[in-house]
Structure formats: C-alpha cells, structure tokens
Amino acid sequence: MDKDYYMLNYENTFKDFEEGQIIEGTILNIKDDSVFVDIGYKSEGIVPLNEFKNECNIGDTIKVMFLGKQDANGFQMLSKAKADRLIGFKSIIQAFKEDKPIKGIIKASIKGGFLVDVDGFVAFLPGSLVDISKKRNFDYYIGKEYEFKVISLEEQKKNAILSRKQLLEEISIKKKTDLIDKINVGDIVEGKVKNIVDYGVFIDLDGLDGFVHITDISWKKVLKPQDVLKPQDLIKAKVMRLEDKEGKKRIFLSIKHLLPDPWEEVKIKEGDVVEGKISNIVDYGVFVELENGIEGLIHNSEISWIKFPKEAKEELSIGQTVESKVLMVDTLKKKIALSIKRLQPEPWSFVEEKYNVGDIVEGAITGIKDFGVFIKLEEGIEGLIHTNELSWSPEEKPRLSVSEKIEVKIIDINLDKKKIALSLRQLEPDPWSLIEGKYKTGDIVEGTVTGIKDFGVFVKLENGVESLVPRSELNNIDVNIGDRVKIKIIRLEIPKRKMISRLM
C-alpha cells in the first residue's frame, strides 16, 4: 500500500462539518483568554474565554458553532456564544409552539423594558409585562431568574417578546379554579386579611379572594371592621355561601360561625336587673354588652325620667359599666330592650303627695324657649313658666339663664299629662289689683309709649299697667316709642285688666 492510501484512510477518521453547524467538543486546555476544544477534526478548535458565562474546566463537554475558518495559528475558530444563542432561540421556538413557559434571567433594563437571557439568546420583555403589579424600581428585577411566556416570535428575524405578567395571570387563574373547585360550603379555610372596607373584609385564600361581611365578623356588634382586624392578620373562617355570577365565582365567609351563636343559650329574661358595659352610643340610644355577643339597647326614652333624656345621655360613655332593667327579650330577632330609669320609681307617682297649686317652690332652669322657661323641681319632675307668666309687664321680662335657681309659684298640676304650670310674676301682687281708686274714668294722666300697632298705641302708666289708645283716639298726633304723652281715661274695667284712653 502506498503513502497516499494511508493518508486517505487517516483523513477519513476525521469528521466533516459545515459552517454554522452546532457540534460537541471536549475542552483540552485553557490558556490565557482562549479555550482549546477537541471537536474530532483535523485540528483543534479555539473558543474565546469571554464567551463562557460560567466557569469552564478541562474535560468539560460543550456545544459550539463551527465557523468554517482558522485563526493565524491554524486552529479551527469556534463560537460558544453563537451556539448558545441558536440553542436558546430553538428552545423559545419550541416553548412558543407548545405554549409552555421558559426560564430566563433578566440581564438589563432598556428603554421600554428588559433584556432577558434565555440559554444565551436575548429576548425582549416589555416593562408593562414584567409583573402583575410591577415595582417602581426596575433594578429590582435585574439578575433574577423567572419563568416567562413567549407571546410573539419572528423566526426569520430571530426576535422574541416575552411576558411574565401573562404567565402569572394564567397561573393565578388556574390556581383559583383548582382551589375553588375543592372548596365546599361548611369548609373551614385559612387566609390573610387582604383589604378592609366599611362593609367587611376581603381575605386572601392563597390567591383566591373570600369576603367576610361586617355582620359575620363577630357575634358582637361591630361598627368598624378596622376595630377588630388589620391587614395581614391570619384568620380562620367558615365557608357560608358560594356564588357563580356572570362567570365570576365568589366565596362568602364567616368568622363568627366558628363559634356557637350565644343567642341560642341566652338566660336573660324580662324583669331581670343586669349589669353590662356600654359598647356604643348612637342617636336613638345606648347599646350595652351583657355577655360575649349579647347586647341590649337602652332607648333614649328609657335612660332617665327627666323630660330631656339627652342631658342624662351626655353623662354616659363607651366602656362605662351600667345597671339596667330588662324590659323585653326576643331571641328570634336577637333583641333585648333595657331601661335605666325603671330601676327607680317614676317621680310623677309622688307629685300629688309633694306638690299643691299655690305652693312656692325652688328649681333650676333647664331650658329657655320662645314659649317659656323649663324649671327642674327634682329629678324627673319639670314645670313650665309660660312666657305670659314671667312678668306682669310684657316688655320687662326678667333676664334668666340656664342652671340658675329661682323661686316660682305652682299655678296648675295636670297628672294625666304630667305637666306643672308655674309662674314667676305671681310671686308679686297683680299691679291691676292695686290701682282700685287710683285711676277713674275722665282722669288725665301721663305715661310712656311702649308699643305702636295698626289698631292703636300702648301707653305704660306704671309697672304692669298699660292703657290702649285706639287709632280713632290719637287726634292725628304722631308718637314714637319712648315718648312721654298725656292721655284721658275714657273707659276703665279693672277686673278685665282693661283701660281705654284718648291722646291729649
């Protein structure tokens, strides 16, 4: 056999590669910035060290691209980076066709989004698709490995667009569907408080939302969910109802139904005297917690025997312990009516024994109205001084103030209507009863104009005694309030407290 024959057989032992082909090789040596690789070819291959993303060692098997040319020293030029890009792009193509997620590392942020390394291939991730609720700082994502969904692919241009948000949403939907299919009414579930609103609390059940209405938080009356729960609280609840409305499934939960209903075992009965703490004060009354989950209401009208119970209500405060009498128990409606005032006898039952018409009594002013003044004689007993009974002279009413103590005269008692009429002016004699013989018809007297009406003019002669000068008796004389004038008495009826005069 000749030399050419042996050379031909020797050359046939080597593989033949095409430019751009991905081949396998074994690292023979690492020197300076180059990696020497045995690819089963006539000569060794060489790869730049900087194309290795991870540490490489002699003996490692690697995949490289055959570039079809040699360097100055005769080594076959290879590229690991180009091989990685091609392999990575093939992985992306497969993931896109099979609609499967693919892993990648976010390497850098650029205008509009991120660059993602997928096994050496760089894909684009829009900033709006990085997360369901993205962080304000893009640096948070740099260097982290995630799974992505391939949402757009151009094989010719070798471009790929990824979305992490879409993948997370699909995972969330599947997780929710799987979870809700497993949940049944009556199940006990556990979750974290996600959001609190005025009417209840949303619970995160491992990605699925459940809702606890404010009335299902506790057997106690809850005014604000924030008073009982706070975000991130871990709670257990019972599944009360499942709804599927317009394709959206909703889970309604109850925390209070983990415990027995206290109203089913209530032992309080009508007529009992009970003690409890004030849990809330509202416009119409006061709620009192009698037992855990059992509240009763003291209506405003049952706080005190006084006519204006709001004053007694102002002396009560949340957390205060009070005694009350049970007026009614309705376990079906879960209502208990209470009364503080009925712990004491009704004050009006003793009025007939204590007070008589004509008595002069002392009391404190509790209210001043246009129609008169209210006087508190004792707890639960009030009388009224009508405005006509304040003074014998209407224009000289006394100056009074709330809480001031004054003496008054009882002029009427009506037990049926629980009313006592009082008088301040009748503490003094009626001025008209003192003018008998002092004035008579035909007398010319002097007085002060105190009022001007369409029908005439009032002239004050002395405290509590006035005369009317009809319009027809003014003699065309103009007068003003405060003027001193002379009048002639033309008619006098003392029993009727009436005097008619003519202006002189």
XYZ file of C-alpha atoms in Angstrom:
504
model
C 0.000 0.000 0.000
C 1.314 3.421 -0.894
C 1.610 6.512 1.190
C -1.457 8.203 -0.392
C -3.644 5.282 0.632
C -2.679 5.625 4.299
C -3.170 9.402 4.159
C -6.653 8.950 2.719
C -7.631 6.491 5.449
C -6.222 8.844 8.089
C -8.232 11.792 6.820
C -11.386 9.691 6.745
C -11.173 9.257 10.519
C -11.980 12.934 10.982
C -15.474 14.401 10.945
C -16.541 16.923 8.350
C -18.542 19.994 9.494
C -20.429 22.756 7.735
C -20.179 26.420 8.603
C -22.797 27.347 11.237
C -23.237 23.766 12.421
C -23.669 23.147 16.163
C -21.225 20.490 17.298
C -19.988 18.944 20.547
C -16.445 19.059 21.788
C -14.274 18.403 24.809
C -12.138 21.068 26.468
C -8.457 20.127 26.122
C -6.793 23.177 27.556
C -7.460 26.676 28.864
C -4.706 29.174 28.203
C -4.747 32.927 28.656
C -8.025 34.120 27.048
C -8.634 31.064 24.898
C -10.222 27.660 25.373
C -8.918 24.786 23.203
C -11.523 22.194 22.239
C -11.269 18.694 20.660
C -14.064 18.506 18.081
C -12.767 15.378 16.270
C -11.470 17.459 13.412
C -8.108 17.667 11.679
C -7.112 20.435 14.028
C -8.222 21.577 17.433
C -10.836 24.293 17.799
C -10.448 27.520 19.740
C -13.145 29.490 21.634
C -12.660 32.964 23.255
C -12.775 32.531 27.030
C -15.113 35.528 27.398
C -17.891 33.613 25.629
C -18.292 31.346 28.664
C -20.946 32.677 31.037
C -19.981 30.140 33.701
C -16.700 28.636 34.848
C -15.267 26.003 32.471
C -12.847 23.153 33.171
C -10.604 20.781 31.193
C -12.618 17.691 30.269
C -15.975 19.519 30.086
C -18.198 18.669 27.105
C -19.566 21.782 25.449
C -21.660 22.759 22.422
C -20.141 25.251 19.966
C -20.785 26.607 16.483
C -18.352 25.670 13.698
C -17.363 28.912 11.937
C -15.557 27.243 8.982
C -12.299 29.147 9.212
C -8.974 29.031 11.053
C -7.033 31.553 13.057
C -3.425 32.587 12.329
C -2.135 29.517 14.181
C -4.227 27.043 12.249
C -6.857 26.370 14.960
C -10.450 25.983 13.868
C -12.463 29.036 15.025
C -15.496 28.118 17.136
C -18.160 30.176 18.976
C -19.924 29.136 22.116
C -21.935 32.397 22.285
C -23.430 31.870 18.808
C -24.167 28.241 19.625
C -25.887 29.283 22.849
C -27.977 31.909 21.027
C -29.127 29.416 18.437
C -29.865 26.733 21.020
C -31.704 29.294 23.162
C -33.784 30.500 20.198
C -34.713 26.903 19.361
C -35.861 26.490 22.972
C -38.000 29.629 22.582
C -39.499 28.316 19.311
C -40.393 25.032 20.994
C -41.899 26.812 24.048
C -43.953 29.073 21.739
C -45.292 26.160 19.667
C -46.089 24.036 22.723
C -47.417 27.052 24.701
C -45.124 26.220 27.604
C -43.220 28.568 29.939
C -39.483 29.058 29.549
C -36.851 30.141 32.059
C -34.633 33.156 31.610
C -32.535 35.685 33.513
C -33.304 39.406 33.310
C -29.935 40.854 32.388
C -30.546 44.586 31.913
C -33.175 47.286 31.587
C -33.510 49.270 28.373
C -35.963 51.832 27.076
C -39.413 50.306 27.337
C -38.451 47.134 29.141
C -35.790 44.496 29.777
C -33.360 42.166 28.035
C -33.794 38.523 29.066
C -31.124 35.843 28.574
C -32.755 32.536 27.589
C -29.934 29.970 27.355
C -27.772 32.542 25.555
C -30.479 34.052 23.354
C -31.538 37.602 24.265
C -35.313 38.238 24.151
C -37.261 41.418 24.892
C -39.559 41.813 27.895
C -41.789 44.952 27.861
C -41.762 46.808 31.180
C -45.550 46.581 31.406
C -45.392 42.773 31.256
C -42.764 42.128 33.917
C -45.232 41.656 36.768
C -48.908 41.787 37.712
C -48.150 44.807 39.880
C -44.673 45.921 38.870
C -42.175 47.572 41.181
C -41.425 51.218 40.611
C -37.701 50.484 40.551
C -36.738 48.329 37.539
C -33.431 47.453 39.224
C -35.423 45.130 41.497
C -35.726 42.607 38.639
C -32.171 42.744 37.268
C -30.220 39.492 37.696
C -33.243 37.430 38.755
C -34.374 34.228 37.056
C -38.069 33.837 36.250
C -40.351 31.807 34.015
C -41.857 33.607 31.035
C -44.461 33.063 28.365
C -43.424 33.626 24.720
C -46.138 35.914 23.309
C -44.540 36.912 19.977
C -41.988 35.253 17.704
C -40.296 36.170 14.386
C -38.182 33.168 13.310
C -36.646 34.868 10.288
C -35.503 37.944 12.211
C -34.839 35.861 15.310
C -36.888 38.186 17.551
C -38.922 37.087 20.555
C -41.122 39.006 23.015
C -41.782 37.570 26.472
C -44.351 38.196 29.179
C -44.054 37.278 32.816
C -47.320 39.054 33.698
C -49.413 36.896 31.361
C -47.868 33.729 32.756
C -48.520 34.853 36.341
C -52.132 35.669 35.477
C -52.657 32.263 33.872
C -51.084 30.544 36.887
C -53.276 32.619 39.211
C -56.448 31.772 37.287
C -55.632 28.053 37.272
C -54.732 28.178 40.951
C -58.009 29.924 41.743
C -60.000 27.456 39.629
C -58.324 24.456 41.240
C -58.845 25.933 44.708
C -62.482 26.939 44.288
C -63.311 23.502 42.874
C -62.061 21.999 46.133
C -63.976 24.394 48.442
C -67.410 23.418 49.733
C -69.973 25.160 51.924
C -69.175 24.362 55.540
C -65.405 24.052 54.994
C -63.046 25.809 57.412
C -60.464 27.813 55.473
C -57.449 29.898 56.462
C -56.184 33.103 54.883
C -54.768 36.574 55.390
C -56.675 39.841 55.596
C -56.108 41.456 52.192
C -58.304 44.552 52.261
C -60.680 46.206 54.735
C -63.710 48.244 53.691
C -66.565 49.817 55.662
C -68.902 46.894 54.970
C -66.500 43.981 55.517
C -63.135 42.310 54.943
C -61.558 40.608 51.912
C -59.493 37.508 52.723
C -56.678 36.138 50.552
C -57.151 32.357 50.425
C -53.809 31.582 48.781
C -54.606 33.636 45.672
C -58.374 33.334 45.857
C -60.479 36.089 47.457
C -63.097 35.384 50.086
C -65.346 38.004 51.714
C -66.472 38.376 55.336
C -69.384 40.800 55.746
C -69.209 43.106 58.763
C -72.121 41.214 60.360
C -70.177 37.932 60.072
C -67.018 39.114 61.819
C -68.261 38.604 65.366
C -71.402 37.802 67.334
C -70.759 41.180 68.948
C -71.943 44.290 67.124
C -69.015 45.530 65.015
C -69.177 49.176 63.916
C -65.884 49.301 62.038
C -64.050 46.205 60.739
C -60.783 48.094 61.386
C -61.540 47.925 65.136
C -61.327 44.115 65.019
C -58.974 43.188 62.160
C -55.959 44.661 60.389
C -54.205 43.871 57.075
C -52.105 40.677 57.029
C -53.923 39.191 60.047
C -54.089 35.399 59.686
C -57.657 34.232 60.267
C -59.805 31.115 60.030
C -63.328 31.301 58.667
C -66.227 29.085 57.688
C -67.485 28.940 54.078
C -71.135 30.045 54.230
C -72.045 30.505 50.581
C -70.623 30.053 47.054
C -71.877 32.152 44.168
C -71.200 31.996 40.424
C -72.367 35.292 38.973
C -71.652 36.089 35.319
C -68.799 33.606 35.307
C -67.223 35.124 38.412
C -67.128 32.857 41.441
C -67.489 34.435 44.871
C -66.856 32.932 48.302
C -68.689 34.291 51.344
C -67.113 33.535 54.704
C -67.971 33.906 58.367
C -65.594 34.209 61.290
C -68.298 34.282 63.935
C -69.820 30.967 62.823
C -66.729 29.140 64.021
C -68.294 29.636 67.470
C -71.839 28.770 68.635
C -74.472 31.516 68.490
C -74.645 32.952 72.042
C -78.312 33.874 71.498
C -79.185 30.178 71.448
C -78.187 29.875 75.097
C -79.227 33.281 76.448
C -80.588 33.023 80.008
C -81.580 36.669 80.469
C -85.322 37.188 80.965
C -87.778 40.059 81.263
C -87.675 41.772 84.677
C -84.031 40.868 85.403
C -81.675 43.564 86.636
C -78.459 43.153 84.666
C -75.046 44.776 84.510
C -73.001 45.439 81.399
C -70.583 47.744 79.633
C -71.667 50.407 77.172
C -70.414 49.249 73.755
C -71.819 52.040 71.606
C -73.768 55.285 71.793
C -75.999 56.174 68.838
C -78.600 58.862 68.103
C -81.510 56.770 69.324
C -79.960 55.191 72.405
C -77.179 53.249 74.085
C -76.018 49.668 73.393
C -74.871 47.630 76.401
C -72.861 44.397 76.160
C -74.351 41.995 78.694
C -72.434 38.854 77.706
C -69.985 37.981 74.955
C -72.017 38.543 71.783
C -75.190 39.582 73.639
C -76.147 43.253 73.548
C -79.189 45.144 74.718
C -80.468 48.607 73.810
C -81.402 51.360 76.207
C -83.594 53.659 74.137
C -83.222 57.378 74.766
C -86.648 57.434 76.392
C -85.510 54.764 78.902
C -82.354 56.493 80.107
C -83.922 58.898 82.598
C -87.267 60.115 83.907
C -86.275 63.688 83.059
C -88.053 65.376 80.172
C -84.857 65.834 78.182
C -83.037 62.443 78.344
C -80.232 63.735 76.088
C -78.824 65.519 79.113
C -78.638 62.223 81.013
C -77.191 60.540 77.921
C -74.285 63.007 77.911
C -73.203 61.597 81.276
C -72.727 58.120 79.735
C -69.599 56.966 77.903
C -68.388 53.910 75.957
C -66.793 51.384 78.306
C -68.800 52.561 81.321
C -70.474 49.851 83.435
C -74.209 50.411 83.997
C -77.080 48.607 85.646
C -80.402 48.322 83.828
C -83.709 46.516 83.928
C -84.705 44.057 81.189
C -87.970 45.168 79.548
C -88.105 42.656 76.659
C -86.168 39.649 75.300
C -86.676 38.470 71.691
C -84.221 35.671 70.900
C -85.547 35.242 67.344
C -84.864 38.863 66.428
C -81.860 38.908 68.771
C -83.070 41.973 70.643
C -83.094 42.926 74.311
C -84.712 46.150 75.497
C -83.264 47.692 78.641
C -84.083 50.596 80.919
C -82.040 52.550 83.421
C -84.849 54.815 84.579
C -87.101 51.901 85.615
C -84.659 50.905 88.328
C -86.215 53.836 90.197
C -89.936 54.545 90.742
C -91.496 57.096 88.422
C -91.165 60.526 90.059
C -94.653 61.604 88.936
C -96.217 58.943 91.138
C -95.297 61.137 94.146
C -96.259 64.535 92.716
C -99.739 64.558 94.222
C -98.254 63.984 97.695
C -95.463 66.540 97.354
C -96.896 69.486 95.406
C -100.081 71.605 95.512
C -101.408 74.526 93.495
C -100.309 77.731 95.220
C -97.054 76.281 96.602
C -93.934 78.392 96.203
C -91.049 76.116 95.235
C -87.438 76.416 94.118
C -85.995 74.902 90.974
C -83.178 75.156 88.432
C -83.698 76.433 84.900
C -83.079 73.612 82.395
C -84.194 75.244 79.171
C -85.278 78.603 77.789
C -87.602 78.579 74.772
C -89.651 81.186 72.882
C -92.822 79.956 74.585
C -91.438 79.793 78.118
C -88.890 78.524 80.619
C -88.497 74.927 81.906
C -87.762 74.505 85.621
C -86.449 71.300 87.182
C -88.112 70.848 90.583
C -86.455 67.487 91.253
C -85.067 64.564 89.260
C -87.701 63.676 86.658
C -90.092 66.476 87.585
C -90.174 69.614 85.482
C -92.573 72.525 85.230
C -93.052 75.289 82.659
C -93.279 79.032 83.167
C -95.233 80.189 80.149
C -93.902 83.427 78.665
C -97.066 85.243 79.875
C -96.236 84.211 83.455
C -92.711 85.657 83.522
C -93.696 89.243 84.322
C -96.736 91.463 84.822
C -95.152 93.797 82.305
C -94.503 92.042 78.968
C -91.794 94.500 77.930
C -89.887 93.991 81.178
C -89.251 90.262 81.206
C -86.595 89.121 83.710
C -83.142 88.081 82.496
C -82.733 84.368 83.179
C -80.020 81.805 82.381
C -79.810 78.004 82.228
C -78.832 76.373 85.574
C -79.924 79.451 87.513
C -82.015 78.624 90.591
C -85.213 80.627 91.097
C -88.409 80.556 93.152
C -91.710 80.021 91.333
C -95.370 79.553 92.182
C -97.339 76.442 91.158
C -100.484 77.586 89.360
C -101.682 74.256 87.894
C -100.941 70.480 88.118
C -102.119 68.018 85.433
C -101.166 64.487 86.475
C -102.611 62.836 83.371
C -100.466 64.912 81.023
C -97.594 65.089 83.527
C -97.486 68.859 83.391
C -96.960 71.502 86.066
C -97.666 75.146 85.221
C -95.508 77.650 87.077
C -95.497 81.408 87.449
C -92.767 83.880 88.261
C -94.927 87.006 88.108
C -97.470 85.677 90.591
C -94.863 85.830 93.331
C -95.827 89.537 93.322
C -99.348 91.009 93.524
C -101.078 91.820 90.230
C -100.498 95.579 89.686
C -104.089 95.885 88.438
C -105.327 94.730 91.818
C -103.555 97.728 93.410
C -104.970 100.524 91.238
C -108.541 100.369 92.567
C -109.433 104.014 93.351
C -106.114 105.290 91.976
C -107.461 105.817 88.448
C -111.003 106.574 87.274
C -112.805 107.468 84.086
C -112.142 111.062 82.994
C -108.715 111.292 84.664
C -105.908 112.856 82.619
C -102.667 111.011 83.339
C -99.111 110.847 81.948
C -97.353 107.744 80.592
C -94.735 106.359 78.179
C -95.441 104.951 74.720
C -94.376 101.271 74.785
C -95.963 99.872 71.621
C -97.402 101.042 68.305
C -99.820 98.791 66.441
C -102.150 99.174 63.458
C -105.119 99.380 65.816
C -103.608 101.831 68.302
C -100.869 102.765 70.746
C -99.995 101.276 74.165
C -99.078 103.691 76.944
C -97.497 102.457 80.187
C -98.714 104.268 83.301
C -96.757 102.192 85.842
C -95.178 98.750 86.113
C -97.702 96.193 84.824
C -100.426 98.749 83.996
C -100.948 99.862 80.426
C -103.679 101.702 78.557
C -104.669 101.315 74.915
C -105.216 104.464 72.825
C -107.235 103.271 69.801
C -106.285 104.660 66.392
C -109.507 106.705 66.378
C -108.478 108.444 69.634
C -104.986 109.612 68.557
C -106.338 113.033 67.382
C -103.935 112.899 64.384
C -100.957 113.210 66.720
C -97.781 111.286 65.698
C -95.996 109.470 68.515
C -92.907 107.248 68.849
C -91.943 104.511 71.291
C -90.443 106.093 74.396
C -92.393 109.377 74.057
C -93.959 110.785 77.227
C -97.609 111.591 76.495
C -100.787 112.700 78.273
C -103.914 110.626 77.914
C -107.519 110.860 79.150
C -109.103 107.678 80.518
C -112.376 107.129 78.694
C -113.121 103.552 79.898
C -111.752 101.524 82.835
C -112.501 97.817 83.580
C -110.128 96.660 86.342
C -111.425 93.032 86.615
C -110.695 92.647 82.892
C -107.355 94.490 83.285
C -108.501 96.883 80.578
C -108.110 100.671 80.164
C -109.050 102.704 77.039
C -107.843 106.316 76.684
C -107.667 109.309 74.314
C -104.441 111.097 73.409
C -104.443 114.690 74.595
